[in-house]
PDB file of C-alpha atoms in Angstrom:
ATOM      1  CA  GLU J 101     120.293 -28.191  47.215  1.00  0.00           C
ATOM      2  CA  VAL J 102     122.118 -28.845  50.474  1.00  0.00           C
ATOM      3  CA  GLN J 103     120.448 -31.593  52.491  1.00  0.00           C
ATOM      4  CA  LEU J 104     121.157 -33.368  55.741  1.00  0.00           C
ATOM      5  CA  VAL J 105     118.665 -36.113  56.529  1.00  0.00           C
ATOM      6  CA  GLU J 106     118.805 -37.869  59.878  1.00  0.00           C
ATOM      7  CA  SER J 107     117.373 -41.301  60.581  1.00  0.00           C
ATOM      8  CA  GLY J 108     117.499 -43.994  63.218  1.00  0.00           C
ATOM      9  CA  GLY J 109     115.703 -42.305  66.085  1.00  0.00           C
ATOM     10  CA  GLY J 110     113.051 -44.052  68.104  1.00  0.00           C
ATOM     11  CA  LEU J 111     112.086 -45.464  71.485  1.00  0.00           C
ATOM     12  CA  VAL J 112     114.755 -47.319  73.440  1.00  0.00           C
ATOM     13  CA  GLN J 113     114.909 -48.602  76.999  1.00  0.00           C
ATOM     14  CA  PRO J 114     117.404 -47.178  79.491  1.00  0.00           C
ATOM     15  CA  GLY J 115     120.712 -48.975  79.014  1.00  0.00           C
ATOM     16  CA  GLY J 116     119.888 -49.750  75.406  1.00  0.00           C
ATOM     17  CA  SER J 117     121.593 -48.786  72.157  1.00  0.00           C
ATOM     18  CA  LEU J 118     120.672 -46.894  69.037  1.00  0.00           C
ATOM     19  CA  ARG J 119     122.555 -45.817  65.932  1.00  0.00           C
ATOM     20  CA  LEU J 120     121.716 -42.526  64.274  1.00  0.00           C
ATOM     21  CA  SER J 121     122.636 -41.830  60.678  1.00  0.00           C
ATOM     22  CA  CYS J 122     122.784 -38.678  58.610  1.00  0.00           C
ATOM     23  CA  ALA J 123     122.796 -38.674  54.813  1.00  0.00           C
ATOM     24  CA  ALA J 124     124.440 -35.624  53.272  1.00  0.00           C
ATOM     25  CA  SER J 125     123.942 -34.283  49.763  1.00  0.00           C
ATOM     26  CA  GLY J 126     124.355 -31.073  47.779  1.00  0.00           C
ATOM     27  CA  PHE J 127     127.780 -30.168  49.164  1.00  0.00           C
ATOM     28  CA  THR J 128     131.267 -31.623  49.423  1.00  0.00           C
ATOM     29  CA  PHE J 129     130.738 -33.628  52.593  1.00  0.00           C
ATOM     30  CA  SER J 130     134.380 -34.703  52.888  1.00  0.00           C
ATOM     31  CA  SER J 131     135.447 -31.044  53.203  1.00  0.00           C
ATOM     32  CA  TYR J 132     133.301 -30.314  56.253  1.00  0.00           C
ATOM     33  CA  TRP J 133     133.745 -30.796  59.943  1.00  0.00           C
ATOM     34  CA  MET J 134     130.468 -32.274  61.177  1.00  0.00           C
ATOM     35  CA  SER J 135     128.602 -32.237  64.483  1.00  0.00           C
ATOM     36  CA  TRP J 136     125.720 -33.661  66.408  1.00  0.00           C
ATOM     37  CA  VAL J 137     123.694 -31.159  68.431  1.00  0.00           C
ATOM     38  CA  ARG J 138     120.718 -32.224  70.535  1.00  0.00           C
ATOM     39  CA  GLN J 139     117.688 -30.597  72.082  1.00  0.00           C
ATOM     40  CA  ALA J 140     115.633 -32.180  74.826  1.00  0.00           C
ATOM     41  CA  PRO J 141     111.875 -31.551  74.576  1.00  0.00           C
ATOM     42  CA  GLY J 142     111.122 -27.956  75.533  1.00  0.00           C
ATOM     43  CA  LYS J 143     114.779 -27.277  76.359  1.00  0.00           C
ATOM     44  CA  GLY J 144     117.743 -25.495  74.832  1.00  0.00           C
ATOM     45  CA  LEU J 145     120.455 -26.619  72.457  1.00  0.00           C
ATOM     46  CA  GLU J 146     123.308 -28.863  73.598  1.00  0.00           C
ATOM     47  CA  TRP J 147     126.409 -29.682  71.578  1.00  0.00           C
ATOM     48  CA  VAL J 148     127.206 -33.407  71.595  1.00  0.00           C
ATOM     49  CA  ALA J 149     130.206 -34.110  69.354  1.00  0.00           C
ATOM     50  CA  ASN J 150     132.394 -32.882  66.503  1.00  0.00           C
ATOM     51  CA  ILE J 151     134.392 -34.822  63.920  1.00  0.00           C
ATOM     52  CA  LYS J 152     137.059 -33.504  61.580  1.00  0.00           C
ATOM     53  CA  GLU J 153     136.797 -33.784  57.804  1.00  0.00           C
ATOM     54  CA  ASP J 154     138.873 -36.974  57.649  1.00  0.00           C
ATOM     55  CA  GLY J 155     137.654 -38.414  60.952  1.00  0.00           C
ATOM     56  CA  SER J 156     141.070 -38.029  62.595  1.00  0.00           C
ATOM     57  CA  GLU J 157     139.840 -35.763  65.393  1.00  0.00           C
ATOM     58  CA  LYS J 158     136.736 -36.197  67.540  1.00  0.00           C
ATOM     59  CA  TYR J 159     135.465 -34.161  70.464  1.00  0.00           C
ATOM     60  CA  TYR J 160     132.631 -34.904  72.878  1.00  0.00           C
ATOM     61  CA  VAL J 161     130.719 -33.244  75.667  1.00  0.00           C
ATOM     62  CA  ASP J 162     131.714 -34.901  78.956  1.00  0.00           C
ATOM     63  CA  SER J 163     128.245 -36.324  79.644  1.00  0.00           C
ATOM     64  CA  VAL J 164     128.426 -38.645  76.602  1.00  0.00           C
ATOM     65  CA  LYS J 165     132.091 -39.656  76.622  1.00  0.00           C
ATOM     66  CA  GLY J 166     132.488 -43.423  76.556  1.00  0.00           C
ATOM     67  CA  ARG J 167     128.848 -43.967  75.586  1.00  0.00           C
ATOM     68  CA  LEU J 168     128.272 -42.082  72.311  1.00  0.00           C
ATOM     69  CA  THR J 169     130.625 -42.353  69.338  1.00  0.00           C
ATOM     70  CA  ILE J 170     130.648 -40.098  66.294  1.00  0.00           C
ATOM     71  CA  SER J 171     131.946 -41.462  62.993  1.00  0.00           C
ATOM     72  CA  ARG J 172     131.746 -40.732  59.287  1.00  0.00           C
ATOM     73  CA  ASP J 173     132.046 -42.450  55.916  1.00  0.00           C
ATOM     74  CA  ASN J 174     133.111 -39.911  53.334  1.00  0.00           C
ATOM     75  CA  ALA J 175     132.707 -42.420  50.499  1.00  0.00           C
ATOM     76  CA  LYS J 176     129.015 -42.671  51.406  1.00  0.00           C
ATOM     77  CA  ASN J 177     128.522 -39.022  52.448  1.00  0.00           C
ATOM     78  CA  SER J 178     127.311 -40.287  55.789  1.00  0.00           C
ATOM     79  CA  LEU J 179     127.648 -39.264  59.433  1.00  0.00           C
ATOM     80  CA  SER J 180     126.746 -41.592  62.316  1.00  0.00           C
ATOM     81  CA  LEU J 181     126.260 -41.500  66.060  1.00  0.00           C
ATOM     82  CA  GLN J 182     126.461 -44.817  67.892  1.00  0.00           C
ATOM     83  CA  MET J 183     124.611 -44.463  71.170  1.00  0.00           C
ATOM     84  CA  ASN J 184     125.193 -47.049  73.914  1.00  0.00           C
ATOM     85  CA  SER J 185     124.164 -47.246  77.578  1.00  0.00           C
ATOM     86  CA  LEU J 186     121.429 -44.724  76.939  1.00  0.00           C
ATOM     87  CA  ARG J 187     119.994 -42.721  79.817  1.00  0.00           C
ATOM     88  CA  ALA J 188     116.779 -40.792  80.275  1.00  0.00           C
ATOM     89  CA  GLU J 189     118.758 -37.556  79.923  1.00  0.00           C
ATOM     90  CA  ASP J 190     119.841 -38.549  76.419  1.00  0.00           C
ATOM     91  CA  ALA J 191     116.253 -38.195  75.186  1.00  0.00           C
ATOM     92  CA  ALA J 192     116.198 -35.385  72.634  1.00  0.00           C
ATOM     93  CA  VAL J 193     115.948 -34.404  69.014  1.00  0.00           C
ATOM     94  CA  TYR J 194     119.369 -35.034  67.501  1.00  0.00           C
ATOM     95  CA  TYR J 195     120.473 -32.696  64.730  1.00  0.00           C
ATOM     96  CA  CYS J 196     123.189 -33.485  62.189  1.00  0.00           C
ATOM     97  CA  VAL J 197     125.075 -30.242  61.563  1.00  0.00           C
ATOM     98  CA  GLY J 198     127.736 -29.077  59.133  1.00  0.00           C
ATOM     99  CA  ILE J 199     130.342 -26.604  60.317  1.00  0.00           C
ATOM    100  CA  ARG J 200     131.526 -23.616  58.346  1.00  0.00           C
ATOM    101  CA  PHE J 201     134.627 -21.591  59.073  1.00  0.00           C
ATOM    102  CA  GLY J 202     134.628 -17.813  59.150  1.00  0.00           C
ATOM    103  CA  GLU J 203     137.394 -15.490  58.100  1.00  0.00           C
ATOM    104  CA  THR J 204     139.940 -17.475  60.080  1.00  0.00           C
ATOM    105  CA  ILE J 205     140.201 -21.153  60.924  1.00  0.00           C
ATOM    106  CA  ASN J 206     139.720 -20.260  64.590  1.00  0.00           C
ATOM    107  CA  HIS J 207     136.246 -18.894  63.937  1.00  0.00           C
ATOM    108  CA  TRP J 208     133.541 -21.375  63.028  1.00  0.00           C
ATOM    109  CA  TYR J 209     129.818 -21.862  63.402  1.00  0.00           C
ATOM    110  CA  PHE J 210     127.033 -24.381  62.872  1.00  0.00           C
ATOM    111  CA  ASP J 211     125.821 -23.674  59.352  1.00  0.00           C
ATOM    112  CA  LEU J 212     124.045 -26.659  57.768  1.00  0.00           C
ATOM    113  CA  TRP J 213     121.298 -28.288  59.819  1.00  0.00           C
ATOM    114  CA  GLY J 214     119.160 -31.355  59.264  1.00  0.00           C
ATOM    115  CA  ARG J 215     115.576 -31.571  60.492  1.00  0.00           C
ATOM    116  CA  GLY J 216     116.522 -33.822  63.376  1.00  0.00           C
ATOM    117  CA  THR J 217     115.542 -37.267  64.605  1.00  0.00           C
ATOM    118  CA  LEU J 218     113.850 -37.895  67.946  1.00  0.00           C
ATOM    119  CA  VAL J 219     115.342 -40.283  70.486  1.00  0.00           C
ATOM    120  CA  THR J 220     113.101 -41.326  73.376  1.00  0.00           C
ATOM    121  CA  VAL J 221     114.578 -43.226  76.317  1.00  0.00           C
ATOM    122  CA  SER J 222     111.946 -44.858  78.467  1.00  0.00           C
ATOM    123  CA  SER J 223     110.975 -48.206  79.932  1.00  0.00           C
TER     124      SER J 223
ATOM    125  CA  ASP B 151     133.860 -25.040  80.606  1.00  0.00           C
ATOM    126  CA  ILE B 152     132.696 -21.644  79.357  1.00  0.00           C
ATOM    127  CA  GLN B 153     129.222 -20.859  80.697  1.00  0.00           C
ATOM    128  CA  MET B 154     127.029 -18.733  78.452  1.00  0.00           C
ATOM    129  CA  THR B 155     124.320 -16.654  80.112  1.00  0.00           C
ATOM    130  CA  GLN B 156     121.666 -14.865  78.083  1.00  0.00           C
ATOM    131  CA  SER B 157     119.374 -12.130  79.281  1.00  0.00           C
ATOM    132  CA  PRO B 158     116.546 -11.773  79.326  1.00  0.00           C
ATOM    133  CA  SER B 159     115.197 -15.339  79.184  1.00  0.00           C
ATOM    134  CA  SER B 160     112.026 -14.025  77.587  1.00  0.00           C
ATOM    135  CA  LEU B 161     110.981 -10.775  76.048  1.00  0.00           C
ATOM    136  CA  SER B 162     107.718  -9.300  74.765  1.00  0.00           C
ATOM    137  CA  ALA B 163     107.844  -6.730  72.006  1.00  0.00           C
ATOM    138  CA  SER B 164     105.761  -5.273  69.205  1.00  0.00           C
ATOM    139  CA  VAL B 165     106.237  -5.203  65.465  1.00  0.00           C
ATOM    140  CA  GLY B 166     108.483  -2.264  64.644  1.00  0.00           C
ATOM    141  CA  ASP B 167     110.295  -2.292  68.003  1.00  0.00           C
ATOM    142  CA  ARG B 168     114.032  -2.502  68.517  1.00  0.00           C
ATOM    143  CA  VAL B 169     115.192  -5.220  70.907  1.00  0.00           C
ATOM    144  CA  THR B 170     118.540  -6.211  72.371  1.00  0.00           C
ATOM    145  CA  ILE B 171     119.526  -9.605  73.741  1.00  0.00           C
ATOM    146  CA  THR B 172     122.654  -9.943  75.823  1.00  0.00           C
ATOM    147  CA  CYS B 173     125.004 -12.907  76.115  1.00  0.00           C
ATOM    148  CA  ARG B 174     127.728 -13.062  78.731  1.00  0.00           C
ATOM    149  CA  ALA B 175     130.486 -15.672  78.744  1.00  0.00           C
ATOM    150  CA  SER B 176     132.187 -16.844  81.940  1.00  0.00           C
ATOM    151  CA  GLN B 177     135.550 -16.232  80.246  1.00  0.00           C
ATOM    152  CA  SER B 178     136.759 -14.630  77.048  1.00  0.00           C
ATOM    153  CA  THR B 179     135.719 -16.288  73.796  1.00  0.00           C
ATOM    154  CA  SER B 180     138.063 -14.159  71.670  1.00  0.00           C
ATOM    155  CA  GLY B 181     135.163 -13.138  69.486  1.00  0.00           C
ATOM    156  CA  ASN B 182     134.148 -16.721  68.725  1.00  0.00           C
ATOM    157  CA  LEU B 183     130.491 -15.995  69.399  1.00  0.00           C
ATOM    158  CA  ASN B 184     127.570 -16.941  67.187  1.00  0.00           C
ATOM    159  CA  TRP B 185     123.842 -16.219  67.282  1.00  0.00           C
ATOM    160  CA  TYR B 186     121.052 -18.525  66.093  1.00  0.00           C
ATOM    161  CA  GLN B 187     117.316 -18.168  65.588  1.00  0.00           C
ATOM    162  CA  GLN B 188     114.999 -21.117  66.141  1.00  0.00           C
ATOM    163  CA  LYS B 189     111.304 -21.304  65.364  1.00  0.00           C
ATOM    164  CA  PRO B 190     109.016 -23.969  66.917  1.00  0.00           C
ATOM    165  CA  GLY B 191     109.516 -27.398  65.384  1.00  0.00           C
ATOM    166  CA  LYS B 192     112.395 -26.243  63.190  1.00  0.00           C
ATOM    167  CA  ALA B 193     116.153 -26.499  63.273  1.00  0.00           C
ATOM    168  CA  PRO B 194     118.103 -23.387  64.263  1.00  0.00           C
ATOM    169  CA  ASN B 195     119.547 -21.021  61.661  1.00  0.00           C
ATOM    170  CA  VAL B 196     122.689 -18.961  62.083  1.00  0.00           C
ATOM    171  CA  LEU B 197     122.205 -15.197  62.070  1.00  0.00           C
ATOM    172  CA  ILE B 198     125.548 -13.776  63.173  1.00  0.00           C
ATOM    173  CA  TYR B 199     128.980 -15.374  63.440  1.00  0.00           C
ATOM    174  CA  SER B 200     132.274 -14.131  64.835  1.00  0.00           C
ATOM    175  CA  ALA B 201     130.268 -11.784  67.070  1.00  0.00           C
ATOM    176  CA  SER B 202     129.340  -9.274  64.368  1.00  0.00           C
ATOM    177  CA  THR B 203     129.387 -10.822  60.883  1.00  0.00           C
ATOM    178  CA  LEU B 204     125.970 -11.139  59.313  1.00  0.00           C
ATOM    179  CA  HIS B 205     125.432 -14.537  57.711  1.00  0.00           C
ATOM    180  CA  GLY B 206     124.466 -14.522  54.058  1.00  0.00           C
ATOM    181  CA  GLY B 207     120.775 -13.970  53.426  1.00  0.00           C
ATOM    182  CA  VAL B 208     120.056 -12.648  56.928  1.00  0.00           C
ATOM    183  CA  PRO B 209     118.224  -9.299  56.914  1.00  0.00           C
ATOM    184  CA  SER B 210     120.272  -6.264  57.865  1.00  0.00           C
ATOM    185  CA  ARG B 211     117.915  -5.449  60.762  1.00  0.00           C
ATOM    186  CA  PHE B 212     119.894  -8.087  62.678  1.00  0.00           C
ATOM    187  CA  SER B 213     123.236  -6.983  64.081  1.00  0.00           C
ATOM    188  CA  GLY B 214     125.740  -8.277  66.582  1.00  0.00           C
ATOM    189  CA  SER B 215     128.406  -6.623  68.650  1.00  0.00           C
ATOM    190  CA  GLY B 216     130.710  -7.230  71.553  1.00  0.00           C
ATOM    191  CA  SER B 217     134.046  -8.683  72.477  1.00  0.00           C
ATOM    192  CA  GLY B 218     135.733 -10.548  75.284  1.00  0.00           C
ATOM    193  CA  THR B 219     132.906 -11.800  77.463  1.00  0.00           C
ATOM    194  CA  ASP B 220     129.979  -9.503  76.614  1.00  0.00           C
ATOM    195  CA  PHE B 221     127.971  -9.672  73.414  1.00  0.00           C
ATOM    196  CA  THR B 222     124.676  -8.342  72.129  1.00  0.00           C
ATOM    197  CA  LEU B 223     122.230  -9.222  69.392  1.00  0.00           C
ATOM    198  CA  THR B 224     120.076  -6.334  68.239  1.00  0.00           C
ATOM    199  CA  ILE B 225     117.012  -6.610  66.069  1.00  0.00           C
ATOM    200  CA  SER B 226     115.743  -3.296  64.761  1.00  0.00           C
ATOM    201  CA  ASP B 227     112.285  -2.822  63.269  1.00  0.00           C
ATOM    202  CA  LEU B 228     110.921  -6.165  64.459  1.00  0.00           C
ATOM    203  CA  GLN B 229     108.980  -8.106  61.862  1.00  0.00           C
ATOM    204  CA  PRO B 230     106.332 -10.785  62.514  1.00  0.00           C
ATOM    205  CA  GLU B 231     108.724 -13.518  61.358  1.00  0.00           C
ATOM    206  CA  ASP B 232     111.288 -12.503  63.994  1.00  0.00           C
ATOM    207  CA  PHE B 233     109.275 -13.860  66.901  1.00  0.00           C
ATOM    208  CA  ALA B 234     111.289 -16.934  67.824  1.00  0.00           C
ATOM    209  CA  THR B 235     113.892 -18.176  70.290  1.00  0.00           C
ATOM    210  CA  TYR B 236     117.459 -16.904  70.032  1.00  0.00           C
ATOM    211  CA  TYR B 237     120.616 -18.643  71.220  1.00  0.00           C
ATOM    212  CA  CYS B 238     124.200 -17.519  71.556  1.00  0.00           C
ATOM    213  CA  GLN B 239     127.004 -20.078  71.254  1.00  0.00           C
ATOM    214  CA  GLN B 240     130.747 -19.995  71.775  1.00  0.00           C
ATOM    215  CA  SER B 241     133.045 -21.885  69.413  1.00  0.00           C
ATOM    216  CA  TYR B 242     136.282 -20.827  71.126  1.00  0.00           C
ATOM    217  CA  THR B 243     136.974 -23.980  73.049  1.00  0.00           C
ATOM    218  CA  PHE B 244     135.588 -27.429  73.776  1.00  0.00           C
ATOM    219  CA  PRO B 245     133.100 -28.196  75.125  1.00  0.00           C
ATOM    220  CA  ILE B 246     131.087 -25.993  72.816  1.00  0.00           C
ATOM    221  CA  THR B 247     128.364 -24.274  74.819  1.00  0.00           C
ATOM    222  CA  PHE B 248     125.115 -22.460  74.119  1.00  0.00           C
ATOM    223  CA  GLY B 249     123.225 -19.886  76.106  1.00  0.00           C
ATOM    224  CA  GLN B 250     119.910 -21.021  77.574  1.00  0.00           C
ATOM    225  CA  GLY B 251     117.932 -19.135  74.955  1.00  0.00           C
ATOM    226  CA  THR B 252     115.808 -15.985  74.798  1.00  0.00           C
ATOM    227  CA  ARG B 253     112.204 -16.368  73.765  1.00  0.00           C
ATOM    228  CA  LEU B 254     110.939 -13.329  71.871  1.00  0.00           C
ATOM    229  CA  GLU B 255     107.168 -13.068  71.962  1.00  0.00           C
ATOM    230  CA  ILE B 256     104.629 -10.734  70.452  1.00  0.00           C
ATOM    231  CA  LYS B 257     103.236  -8.166  72.876  1.00  0.00           C
TER     232      LYS B 257
END
């Protein structure tokens, strides 16, 4: 059974740091691009970051560049998101997501989703 | 950035109805357009990818169409389990962007 299990969420003060983790199982983790997608309470979905299978390419939404860092450990089937200088607008449920490609490498979508972990930023 | 605009933002319908949700991109996505369903308290699930390809296990009452900048998601013969929020998303270029969502409610 494919599973993505996030952990590490919690309450943090503005300006603080948090590290999210995602444990993957049931599929060949090292063959998947991975993402973090977030959703603020009562709001829509927002893409945060992507990382290539081998970690050699990373992409971020502008609002998190320089503050959030995506990384992976294929030996441990693990995805991480290091979150520094947190702001109130970073408060959200963070989903760990596996990407699947369609008929061509240019077509892809978010296929495998964890249940999410909640990050609250408040003093 | 490619802006994704869905309409309507909310919709009321009855079981058995046919509904259409529209997604418009601010520039062409070359068919890199996906649709997701999300129920309260749950993670989203992909329904349609590449504008019109039904994801495995998704009922055939869901269909997608469109190209360039204009796309539609159609649900025929609405079932009780279809009442949820739907999002479109472009995977053509970074930053990846989602529509604001369409909430489908029971009339």
